[in-house]
Amino acid sequence: MANLPTIRWGIITTGLISSWFVDDLVLDRPDAKVKHIIQSIGTSNLEKGRKFVEQHCPNQNPQIYDSYDQVYNDAEVDIVYIGTPHAYHCRDSMQAIAAGKNVLCEKAFAMNAKQAREVFEAAKKKNVYVAEAMWLRHRPLYRKLQELLHQDKVIGDVTRVFADFASEIDISSLPPTSRYRDLALGAGSLLDIGVYPLTWLAVADEKDMEMPRIVASQSHEEGIEVTTSAILQYSSGRMGIASSTTKTKGSPGRIFAVIHGTKGHIEVSGDTPSIPESFTVWARQTDPGSPEKALFDKEQYESKTYEFPKVGRGFVWEADNTALDVLEGRKESSIVPWAMTVHMMEIMDEIRRQGGTVYPGE
Ligand SMILES: NC(=O)c1ccc[n+]([C@@H]2O[C@H](COP(=O)([O-])OP(=O)(O)OC[C@H]3O[C@@H](n4cnc5c(N)ncnc54)[C@H](OP(=O)(O)O)[C@@H]3O)[C@@H](O)[C@H]2O)c1
C-alpha cells in the first residue's frame, strides 16, 4: 500500500449507496491500484455522519461537515462522490464543479440529457473531471464480455439483446418522502433500475453509440412509473429489448440478460443485473444437420462459463479506475465518457416521452 498513489475523497451523504461505496474504498486489497483516503463527509446531520464513520470507515479520520458545501470547499479533497437522490445530482454536481472539484456522481447521472449536458459543459469550463458512477461498466465481467463480443466475435455479429431488472417495492407502504415514492426525488423504475438493462443492451455497442429507433411503454401507480418496456431498433437490424419493474420480484442467481448473435448466444446471470456473477457463451458448432436440431439440440453448441469472484461490494474497479483517471489528469472517464452518459440519458428521455413520465420542473 505504501507506494501506491493516493486520492482523497469527499463523500456526499451518509445514505445507502455512499455506505457501500465507502466500504469498498477502505477495503484492504492486495491488488489495489490506489490508496483511497476518506477525507471528509458531508451530511444533513452530524450525528448520522459520526455513526457512518464508526460503521464504514472507523480506521480513517474524516472531517464530518453538516453541509455539502463544506466538502466542496475543503482544499484537502481531490474528488467528490455524490450519493444524493437523482433529482439532486445535477444541482450537487454543479455546486462541486463551481468550487473546482472533480466529481463522481451516482446513476442516474441526472434527470435528463439536458441536465447531463449542463454538467459536462460546466466541467469543461472549469477544467475538472466529472463521471457517471455506472459501476457495471467498470466490472471485469462486463469488460471481458465486450472483448469476447467485439474482438473475438465469439457469437458472430450481435443480432439482439434481452435484459431485465425486476425489484419488488411496495411503494404505497413507503413514506411520501421516500426516493422511491417522491416524484420530486426522481421516483420511478427506469432511472433507478432500468438504466441497468439499458447498459446491458449497450454491451453490444462498439464505439458508434447510434441512437436507435425506440418503441416504449410505461405504467404508473400513484403517479409513479412502476413498469418500463422498451424495444430499441438499430439501423443494422440489431434489436434490444429492455424492461424494468418495481411490481415483480427478480429471480436471484438467474439469467437476466441474453445476447444473441449470428453464431450463438450468451446468458448472463447473477443476483441482480447490477451485480452479475457469471456468463455462459453458447457458441454454435458446425452444420446442425437439420433445422430442428439447430433450434433445440444443445449438443450443437459448445458452452463455456466465465465466473467472476465477488470483491467487496463490487465498487473497487470503479473506485480505482476513477482515481487513476483523476491522478493521471484526465477530465473524462476512460470507461464512461461524457458522450456515453448523454447517449443513455437521451434513450431514457425518449422512453419517458413515449411512456408519459414527467418529473417536476421538466
Ligand atoms: N450504484 C448502485 O448500485 C446504486 C444503488 C443504490 C442507489 N444508487 C443511487 O444512489 C442515489 C442514492 O440512493 P440511496 O439508495 O443511497 O438513497 P438513500 O439511502 O435514501 O440516501 C440518500 C441520501 O441523500 C441525502 N439526501 C439529501 N436530500 C435528501 C432528500 N430530500 N431525501 C432523502 N435523502 C436526501 C441523505 O443523506 P444525508 O442525510 O447524509 O445528507 C440520504 O441519506 C440514487 O441516485 C440511486 O439511484 C446507486
GROMACS .gro file of C-alpha atoms and ligand atoms in nm:
model
  410
    1MET     CA    1   0.000   0.000   0.000
    2ALA     CA    2   0.284   0.237   0.092
    3ASN     CA    3   0.395   0.310  -0.266
    4LEU     CA    4   0.051   0.347  -0.416
    5PRO     CA    5  -0.070   0.684  -0.542
    6THR     CA    6  -0.318   0.843  -0.300
    7ILE     CA    7  -0.653   1.005  -0.363
    8ARG     CA    8  -0.864   1.190  -0.105
    9TRP     CA    9  -1.241   1.154  -0.133
   10GLY     CA   10  -1.514   1.388  -0.013
   11ILE     CA   11  -1.831   1.181   0.034
   12ILE     CA   12  -2.168   1.349  -0.010
   13THR     CA   13  -2.436   1.178   0.203
   14THR     CA   14  -2.445   0.903   0.459
   15GLY     CA   15  -2.714   0.712   0.262
   16LEU     CA   16  -2.711   0.351   0.147
   17ILE     CA   17  -2.503   0.383  -0.166
   18SER     CA   18  -2.246   0.609  -0.001
   19SER     CA   19  -2.203   0.344   0.269
   20TRP     CA   20  -2.145   0.068   0.010
   21PHE     CA   21  -1.900   0.281  -0.184
   22VAL     CA   22  -1.703   0.375   0.127
   23ASP     CA   23  -1.696   0.009   0.242
   24ASP     CA   24  -1.510  -0.067  -0.081
   25LEU     CA   25  -1.283   0.239  -0.072
   26VAL     CA   26  -1.142   0.125   0.261
   27LEU     CA   27  -1.129  -0.246   0.173
   28ASP     CA   28  -0.786  -0.398   0.227
   29ARG     CA   29  -0.697  -0.538  -0.117
   30PRO     CA   30  -0.364  -0.684  -0.227
   31ASP     CA   31  -0.427  -0.573  -0.587
   32ALA     CA   32  -0.545  -0.217  -0.512
   33LYS     CA   33  -0.408   0.033  -0.764
   34VAL     CA   34  -0.468   0.337  -0.545
   35LYS     CA   35  -0.474   0.423  -0.177
   36HIS     CA   36  -0.816   0.574  -0.103
   37ILE     CA   37  -0.849   0.822   0.182
   38ILE     CA   38  -1.189   0.930   0.314
   39GLN     CA   39  -1.101   1.294   0.366
   40SER     CA   40  -1.440   1.438   0.451
   41ILE     CA   41  -1.810   1.359   0.467
   42GLY     CA   42  -2.100   1.594   0.400
   43THR     CA   43  -2.436   1.516   0.557
   44SER     CA   44  -2.757   1.681   0.670
   45ASN     CA   45  -2.687   1.561   1.022
   46LEU     CA   46  -2.359   1.543   1.214
   47GLU     CA   47  -2.475   1.253   1.430
   48LYS     CA   48  -2.551   1.049   1.117
   49GLY     CA   49  -2.204   1.139   0.998
   50ARG     CA   50  -2.041   1.011   1.318
   51LYS     CA   51  -2.232   0.682   1.303
   52PHE     CA   52  -2.140   0.645   0.936
   53VAL     CA   53  -1.771   0.680   1.015
   54GLU     CA   54  -1.796   0.435   1.307
   55GLN     CA   55  -1.962   0.175   1.086
   56HIS     CA   56  -1.794   0.221   0.750
   57CYS     CA   57  -1.451   0.378   0.791
   58PRO     CA   58  -1.354   0.351   1.160
   59ASN     CA   59  -0.982   0.348   1.079
   60GLN     CA   60  -0.994   0.675   0.891
   61ASN     CA   61  -1.040   1.013   1.046
   62PRO     CA   62  -1.254   1.213   0.806
   63GLN     CA   63  -1.376   1.562   0.872
   64ILE     CA   64  -1.756   1.546   0.915
   65TYR     CA   65  -1.945   1.850   0.788
   66ASP     CA   66  -2.314   1.928   0.833
   67SER     CA   67  -2.335   2.070   0.482
   68TYR     CA   68  -2.228   1.951   0.138
   69ASP     CA   69  -2.077   2.293   0.057
   70GLN     CA   70  -1.805   2.249   0.314
   71VAL     CA   71  -1.692   1.933   0.137
   72TYR     CA   72  -1.680   2.115  -0.197
   73ASN     CA   73  -1.469   2.386  -0.036
   74ASP     CA   74  -1.237   2.153   0.155
   75ALA     CA   75  -0.896   2.212  -0.002
   76GLU     CA   76  -0.781   1.866   0.105
   77VAL     CA   77  -1.044   1.690  -0.109
   78ASP     CA   78  -0.934   1.568  -0.456
   79ILE     CA   79  -1.267   1.428  -0.574
   80VAL     CA   80  -1.627   1.445  -0.454
   81TYR     CA   81  -1.853   1.138  -0.464
   82ILE     CA   82  -2.224   1.228  -0.490
   83GLY     CA   83  -2.479   0.984  -0.347
   84THR     CA   84  -2.790   1.203  -0.317
   85PRO     CA   85  -3.123   1.101  -0.481
   86HIS     CA   86  -3.117   1.150  -0.861
   87ALA     CA   87  -3.314   1.476  -0.860
   88TYR     CA   88  -3.021   1.643  -0.679
   89HIS     CA   89  -2.740   1.502  -0.890
   90CYS     CA   90  -2.733   1.796  -1.129
   91ARG     CA   91  -2.752   2.056  -0.851
   92ASP     CA   92  -2.485   1.885  -0.640
   93SER     CA   93  -2.250   1.819  -0.933
   94MET     CA   94  -2.282   2.182  -1.046
   95GLN     CA   95  -2.202   2.312  -0.697
   96ALA     CA   96  -1.900   2.085  -0.661
   97ILE     CA   97  -1.774   2.186  -1.006
   98ALA     CA   98  -1.826   2.555  -0.926
   99ALA     CA   99  -1.593   2.505  -0.628
  100GLY     CA  100  -1.337   2.350  -0.866
  101LYS     CA  101  -1.382   1.990  -0.755
  102ASN     CA  102  -1.361   1.669  -0.957
  103VAL     CA  103  -1.683   1.466  -0.934
  104LEU     CA  104  -1.801   1.107  -0.946
  105CYS     CA  105  -2.183   1.114  -0.941
  106GLU     CA  106  -2.414   0.817  -0.890
  107LYS     CA  107  -2.655   0.690  -1.154
  108ALA     CA  108  -2.894   0.803  -1.282
  109PHE     CA  109  -2.639   1.077  -1.354
  110ALA     CA  110  -2.914   1.339  -1.398
  111MET     CA  111  -3.288   1.355  -1.458
  112ASN     CA  112  -3.250   1.403  -1.832
  113ALA     CA  113  -2.996   1.458  -2.110
  114LYS     CA  114  -3.030   1.837  -2.085
  115GLN     CA  115  -2.909   1.835  -1.724
  116ALA     CA  116  -2.626   1.594  -1.810
  117ARG     CA  117  -2.507   1.826  -2.089
  118GLU     CA  118  -2.518   2.125  -1.848
  119VAL     CA  119  -2.297   1.942  -1.600
  120PHE     CA  120  -2.043   1.841  -1.866
  121GLU     CA  121  -2.039   2.193  -2.009
  122ALA     CA  122  -1.966   2.332  -1.662
  123ALA     CA  123  -1.692   2.072  -1.606
  124LYS     CA  124  -1.534   2.164  -1.938
  125LYS     CA  125  -1.529   2.534  -1.847
  126LYS     CA  126  -1.380   2.465  -1.502
  127ASN     CA  127  -1.140   2.202  -1.643
  128VAL     CA  128  -1.239   1.942  -1.383
  129TYR     CA  129  -1.312   1.572  -1.404
  130VAL     CA  130  -1.673   1.450  -1.397
  131ALA     CA  131  -1.801   1.096  -1.445
  132GLU     CA  132  -2.119   0.897  -1.402
  133ALA     CA  133  -2.075   0.623  -1.141
  134MET     CA  134  -2.204   0.344  -1.364
  135TRP     CA  135  -2.015   0.074  -1.174
  136LEU     CA  136  -2.143  -0.204  -1.403
  137ARG     CA  137  -1.929  -0.078  -1.690
  138HIS     CA  138  -1.616  -0.100  -1.470
  139ARG     CA  139  -1.670  -0.462  -1.373
  140PRO     CA  140  -1.420  -0.715  -1.515
  141LEU     CA  141  -1.720  -0.929  -1.619
  142TYR     CA  142  -1.867  -0.653  -1.839
  143ARG     CA  143  -1.529  -0.570  -1.988
  144LYS     CA  144  -1.450  -0.936  -2.065
  145LEU     CA  145  -1.788  -0.970  -2.230
  146GLN     CA  146  -1.715  -0.667  -2.451
  147GLU     CA  147  -1.381  -0.820  -2.550
  148LEU     CA  148  -1.541  -1.156  -2.639
  149LEU     CA  149  -1.820  -0.989  -2.836
  150HIS     CA  150  -1.624  -0.729  -3.028
  151GLN     CA  151  -1.266  -0.853  -3.056
  152ASP     CA  152  -1.308  -1.231  -3.050
  153LYS     CA  153  -1.659  -1.227  -3.203
  154VAL     CA  154  -1.741  -1.547  -3.014
  155ILE     CA  155  -2.107  -1.534  -3.120
  156GLY     CA  156  -2.051  -1.363  -3.455
  157ASP     CA  157  -2.244  -1.040  -3.509
  158VAL     CA  158  -2.484  -0.946  -3.229
  159THR     CA  159  -2.842  -0.956  -3.352
  160ARG     CA  160  -3.033  -0.886  -3.030
  161VAL     CA  161  -3.005  -0.842  -2.655
  162PHE     CA  162  -3.274  -0.901  -2.393
  163ALA     CA  163  -3.226  -0.758  -2.042
  164ASP     CA  164  -3.450  -0.706  -1.743
  165PHE     CA  165  -3.433  -0.568  -1.388
  166ALA     CA  166  -3.718  -0.662  -1.155
  167SER     CA  167  -3.716  -0.545  -0.795
  168GLU     CA  168  -4.037  -0.559  -0.595
  169ILE     CA  169  -4.103  -0.240  -0.398
  170ASP     CA  170  -4.434  -0.178  -0.224
  171ILE     CA  171  -4.441   0.192  -0.297
  172SER     CA  172  -4.773   0.258  -0.121
  173SER     CA  173  -4.624   0.136   0.209
  174LEU     CA  174  -4.336   0.387   0.193
  175PRO     CA  175  -4.343   0.737   0.341
  176PRO     CA  176  -4.418   1.009   0.085
  177THR     CA  177  -4.063   1.140   0.136
  178SER     CA  178  -3.903   0.814   0.016
  179ARG     CA  179  -3.695   0.847  -0.301
  180TYR     CA  180  -3.899   0.553  -0.439
  181ARG     CA  181  -4.224   0.743  -0.388
  182ASP     CA  182  -4.146   1.112  -0.424
  183LEU     CA  183  -4.153   1.230  -0.786
  184ALA     CA  184  -3.955   1.536  -0.681
  185LEU     CA  185  -3.670   1.298  -0.585
  186GLY     CA  186  -3.687   1.114  -0.920
  187ALA     CA  187  -3.902   0.814  -0.821
  188GLY     CA  188  -3.964   0.555  -1.094
  189SER     CA  189  -3.818   0.226  -1.212
  190LEU     CA  190  -3.644   0.348  -1.529
  191LEU     CA  191  -3.398   0.594  -1.374
  192ASP     CA  192  -3.341   0.375  -1.069
  193ILE     CA  193  -3.302   0.025  -1.213
  194GLY     CA  194  -3.399   0.043  -1.584
  195VAL     CA  195  -3.066   0.206  -1.651
  196TYR     CA  196  -2.904  -0.137  -1.594
  197PRO     CA  197  -3.091  -0.336  -1.862
  198LEU     CA  198  -3.015  -0.046  -2.097
  199THR     CA  199  -2.649  -0.077  -2.002
  200TRP     CA  200  -2.666  -0.450  -2.079
  201LEU     CA  201  -2.815  -0.368  -2.419
  202ALA     CA  202  -2.524  -0.128  -2.469
  203VAL     CA  203  -2.270  -0.409  -2.428
  204ALA     CA  204  -2.343  -0.474  -2.797
  205ASP     CA  205  -2.243  -0.117  -2.896
  206GLU     CA  206  -1.891  -0.088  -3.022
  207LYS     CA  207  -1.793   0.278  -3.035
  208ASP     CA  208  -2.070   0.419  -3.251
  209MET     CA  209  -2.346   0.479  -2.989
  210GLU     CA  210  -2.607   0.510  -3.261
  211MET     CA  211  -2.940   0.650  -3.140
  212PRO     CA  212  -3.183   0.361  -3.202
  213ARG     CA  213  -3.546   0.384  -3.304
  214ILE     CA  214  -3.741   0.329  -2.981
  215VAL     CA  215  -4.085   0.191  -2.906
  216ALA     CA  216  -4.164   0.214  -2.536
  217SER     CA  217  -4.443   0.181  -2.287
  218GLN     CA  218  -4.462   0.260  -1.915
  219SER     CA  219  -4.725   0.216  -1.645
  220HIS     CA  220  -4.780   0.423  -1.331
  221GLU     CA  221  -4.926   0.386  -0.984
  222GLU     CA  222  -4.997   0.689  -0.769
  223GLY     CA  223  -4.821   0.889  -1.040
  224ILE     CA  224  -4.500   0.685  -1.008
  225GLU     CA  225  -4.370   0.488  -1.305
  226VAL     CA  226  -4.364   0.123  -1.198
  227THR     CA  227  -4.302  -0.063  -1.527
  228THR     CA  228  -4.100   0.016  -1.836
  229SER     CA  229  -4.079  -0.193  -2.154
  230ALA     CA  230  -3.867  -0.068  -2.442
  231ILE     CA  231  -3.768  -0.202  -2.782
  232LEU     CA  232  -3.460  -0.048  -2.938
  233GLN     CA  233  -3.411  -0.099  -3.311
  234TYR     CA  234  -3.076  -0.020  -3.474
  235SER     CA  235  -3.004   0.052  -3.840
  236SER     CA  236  -2.804  -0.273  -3.872
  237GLY     CA  237  -3.120  -0.467  -3.780
  238ARG     CA  238  -2.994  -0.539  -3.427
  239MET     CA  239  -3.267  -0.519  -3.167
  240GLY     CA  240  -3.264  -0.458  -2.795
  241ILE     CA  241  -3.542  -0.539  -2.551
  242ALA     CA  242  -3.522  -0.385  -2.204
  243SER     CA  243  -3.761  -0.391  -1.914
  244SER     CA  244  -3.770  -0.276  -1.555
  245THR     CA  245  -4.034  -0.311  -1.288
  246THR     CA  246  -4.090  -0.248  -0.922
  247LYS     CA  247  -4.403  -0.470  -0.934
  248THR     CA  248  -4.229  -0.809  -0.955
  249LYS     CA  249  -3.954  -0.976  -0.759
  250GLY     CA  250  -3.643  -1.070  -0.957
  251SER     CA  251  -3.510  -1.426  -0.963
  252PRO     CA  252  -3.188  -1.441  -0.760
  253GLY     CA  253  -2.899  -1.622  -0.924
  254ARG     CA  254  -3.084  -1.644  -1.254
  255ILE     CA  255  -3.028  -1.525  -1.609
  256PHE     CA  256  -3.123  -1.157  -1.652
  257ALA     CA  257  -2.967  -1.084  -1.993
  258VAL     CA  258  -2.929  -1.287  -2.312
  259ILE     CA  259  -2.719  -1.173  -2.606
  260HIS     CA  260  -2.790  -1.341  -2.938
  261GLY     CA  261  -2.552  -1.343  -3.234
  262THR     CA  262  -2.518  -1.499  -3.575
  263LYS     CA  263  -2.307  -1.782  -3.426
  264GLY     CA  264  -2.453  -1.842  -3.081
  265HIS     CA  265  -2.568  -1.667  -2.769
  266ILE     CA  266  -2.453  -1.563  -2.423
  267GLU     CA  267  -2.652  -1.586  -2.099
  268VAL     CA  268  -2.558  -1.350  -1.815
  269SER     CA  269  -2.662  -1.429  -1.460
  270GLY     CA  270  -2.627  -1.317  -1.101
  271ASP     CA  271  -2.834  -1.196  -0.809
  272THR     CA  272  -2.925  -0.871  -0.980
  273PRO     CA  273  -2.836  -0.709  -1.315
  274SER     CA  274  -2.612  -0.462  -1.130
  275ILE     CA  275  -2.428  -0.749  -0.958
  276PRO     CA  276  -2.358  -1.002  -1.235
  277GLU     CA  277  -2.161  -1.310  -1.134
  278SER     CA  278  -2.109  -1.521  -1.445
  279PHE     CA  279  -2.192  -1.565  -1.810
  280THR     CA  280  -2.206  -1.866  -2.039
  281VAL     CA  281  -2.109  -1.849  -2.402
  282TRP     CA  282  -2.304  -2.093  -2.621
  283ALA     CA  283  -2.110  -2.098  -2.947
  284ARG     CA  284  -2.279  -2.281  -3.232
  285GLN     CA  285  -2.069  -2.556  -3.383
  286THR     CA  286  -2.063  -2.695  -3.733
  287ASP     CA  287  -2.358  -2.782  -3.952
  288PRO     CA  288  -2.652  -2.873  -3.721
  289GLY     CA  289  -2.784  -3.132  -3.970
  290SER     CA  290  -3.148  -3.025  -3.965
  291PRO     CA  291  -3.344  -2.709  -3.877
  292GLU     CA  292  -3.496  -2.888  -3.573
  293LYS     CA  293  -3.153  -2.975  -3.436
  294ALA     CA  294  -3.037  -2.619  -3.494
  295LEU     CA  295  -3.328  -2.498  -3.282
  296PHE     CA  296  -3.333  -2.746  -2.997
  297ASP     CA  297  -3.024  -2.965  -2.967
  298LYS     CA  298  -2.785  -2.830  -2.706
  299GLU     CA  299  -2.512  -3.056  -2.839
  300GLN     CA  300  -2.488  -2.829  -3.139
  301TYR     CA  301  -2.332  -2.576  -2.905
  302GLU     CA  302  -2.004  -2.561  -2.725
  303SER     CA  303  -2.052  -2.388  -2.394
  304LYS     CA  304  -1.806  -2.215  -2.167
  305THR     CA  305  -1.893  -2.045  -1.839
  306TYR     CA  306  -1.692  -1.749  -1.710
  307GLU     CA  307  -1.720  -1.692  -1.333
  308PHE     CA  308  -1.613  -1.367  -1.168
  309PRO     CA  309  -1.531  -1.365  -0.797
  310LYS     CA  310  -1.701  -1.111  -0.576
  311VAL     CA  311  -1.468  -0.843  -0.441
  312GLY     CA  312  -1.614  -0.634  -0.162
  313ARG     CA  313  -1.944  -0.489  -0.274
  314GLY     CA  314  -1.826  -0.453  -0.634
  315PHE     CA  315  -1.723  -0.086  -0.640
  316VAL     CA  316  -1.346  -0.141  -0.622
  317TRP     CA  317  -1.290  -0.127  -1.001
  318GLU     CA  318  -1.491   0.191  -1.041
  319ALA     CA  319  -1.305   0.345  -0.745
  320ASP     CA  320  -0.958   0.256  -0.877
  321ASN     CA  321  -1.030   0.349  -1.239
  322THR     CA  322  -1.181   0.684  -1.138
  323ALA     CA  323  -0.893   0.765  -0.905
  324LEU     CA  324  -0.638   0.680  -1.177
  325ASP     CA  325  -0.825   0.898  -1.427
  326VAL     CA  326  -0.802   1.193  -1.189
  327LEU     CA  327  -0.443   1.128  -1.081
  328GLU     CA  328  -0.334   1.096  -1.444
  329GLY     CA  329  -0.502   1.427  -1.533
  330ARG     CA  330  -0.794   1.303  -1.742
  331LYS     CA  331  -1.116   1.507  -1.740
  332GLU     CA  332  -1.341   1.226  -1.865
  333SER     CA  333  -1.364   0.868  -1.751
  334SER     CA  334  -1.175   0.624  -1.969
  335ILE     CA  335  -1.466   0.378  -1.915
  336VAL     CA  336  -1.777   0.603  -1.907
  337PRO     CA  337  -1.701   0.910  -2.122
  338TRP     CA  338  -1.943   1.205  -2.129
  339ALA     CA  339  -2.092   1.115  -2.467
  340MET     CA  340  -2.188   0.772  -2.332
  341THR     CA  341  -2.375   0.922  -2.036
  342VAL     CA  342  -2.557   1.173  -2.261
  343HIS     CA  343  -2.644   0.892  -2.503
  344MET     CA  344  -2.800   0.681  -2.225
  345MET     CA  345  -2.988   0.982  -2.088
  346GLU     CA  346  -3.124   1.056  -2.439
  347ILE     CA  347  -3.251   0.698  -2.466
  348MET     CA  348  -3.420   0.729  -2.125
  349ASP     CA  349  -3.568   1.069  -2.223
  350GLU     CA  350  -3.729   0.914  -2.530
  351ILE     CA  351  -3.862   0.615  -2.333
  352ARG     CA  352  -4.016   0.855  -2.080
  353ARG     CA  353  -4.158   1.077  -2.356
  354GLN     CA  354  -4.342   0.777  -2.501
  355GLY     CA  355  -4.429   0.635  -2.159
  356GLY     CA  356  -4.568   0.962  -2.024
  357THR     CA  357  -4.332   1.005  -1.728
  358VAL     CA  358  -4.256   1.369  -1.650
  359TYR     CA  359  -4.067   1.499  -1.347
  360PRO     CA  360  -4.135   1.828  -1.168
  361GLY     CA  361  -3.964   2.114  -1.346
  362GLU     CA  362  -3.942   1.939  -1.684
  363LIG     N1  363  -2.478   0.211  -0.790
  363LIG     C1  364  -2.574   0.145  -0.730
  363LIG     O1  365  -2.581   0.023  -0.729
  363LIG     C2  366  -2.678   0.222  -0.656
  363LIG     C3  367  -2.752   0.155  -0.558
  363LIG     C4  368  -2.844   0.229  -0.484
  363LIG     C5  369  -2.862   0.363  -0.515
  363LIG     N2  370  -2.790   0.423  -0.613
  363LIG     C6  371  -2.812   0.565  -0.645
  363LIG     O2  372  -2.765   0.644  -0.536
  363LIG     C7  373  -2.852   0.754  -0.512
  363LIG     C8  374  -2.894   0.749  -0.365
  363LIG     O3  375  -2.962   0.628  -0.338
  363LIG     P1  376  -2.963   0.560  -0.192
  363LIG     O4  377  -3.029   0.429  -0.208
  363LIG     O5  378  -2.828   0.566  -0.131
  363LIG     O6  379  -3.061   0.661  -0.115
  363LIG     P2  380  -3.073   0.685   0.042
  363LIG     O7  381  -3.028   0.568   0.119
  363LIG     O8  382  -3.209   0.738   0.064
  363LIG     O9  383  -2.967   0.801   0.068
  363LIG     C9  384  -2.977   0.927   0.007
  363LIG    C10  385  -2.908   1.028   0.096
  363LIG    O10  386  -2.916   1.154   0.030
  363LIG    C11  387  -2.924   1.258   0.127
  363LIG     N3  388  -3.039   1.343   0.093
  363LIG    C12  389  -3.035   1.473   0.062
  363LIG     N4  390  -3.155   1.522   0.041
  363LIG    C13  391  -3.243   1.422   0.057
  363LIG    C14  392  -3.384   1.412   0.049
  363LIG     N5  393  -3.462   1.515   0.018
  363LIG     N6  394  -3.440   1.291   0.071
  363LIG    C15  395  -3.364   1.184   0.100
  363LIG     N7  396  -3.229   1.190   0.109
  363LIG    C16  397  -3.170   1.307   0.090
  363LIG    C17  398  -2.937   1.192   0.264
  363LIG    O11  399  -2.806   1.191   0.321
  363LIG     P3  400  -2.758   1.287   0.439
  363LIG    O12  401  -2.873   1.296   0.535
  363LIG    O13  402  -2.640   1.219   0.494
  363LIG    O14  403  -2.727   1.420   0.376
  363LIG    C18  404  -2.975   1.049   0.231
  363LIG    O15  405  -2.925   0.958   0.326
  363LIG    C19  406  -2.968   0.739  -0.610
  363LIG    O16  407  -2.948   0.827  -0.719
  363LIG    C20  408  -2.959   0.595  -0.658
  363LIG    O17  409  -3.000   0.576  -0.791
  363LIG    C21  410  -2.697   0.355  -0.682
   0.00000   0.00000   0.00000
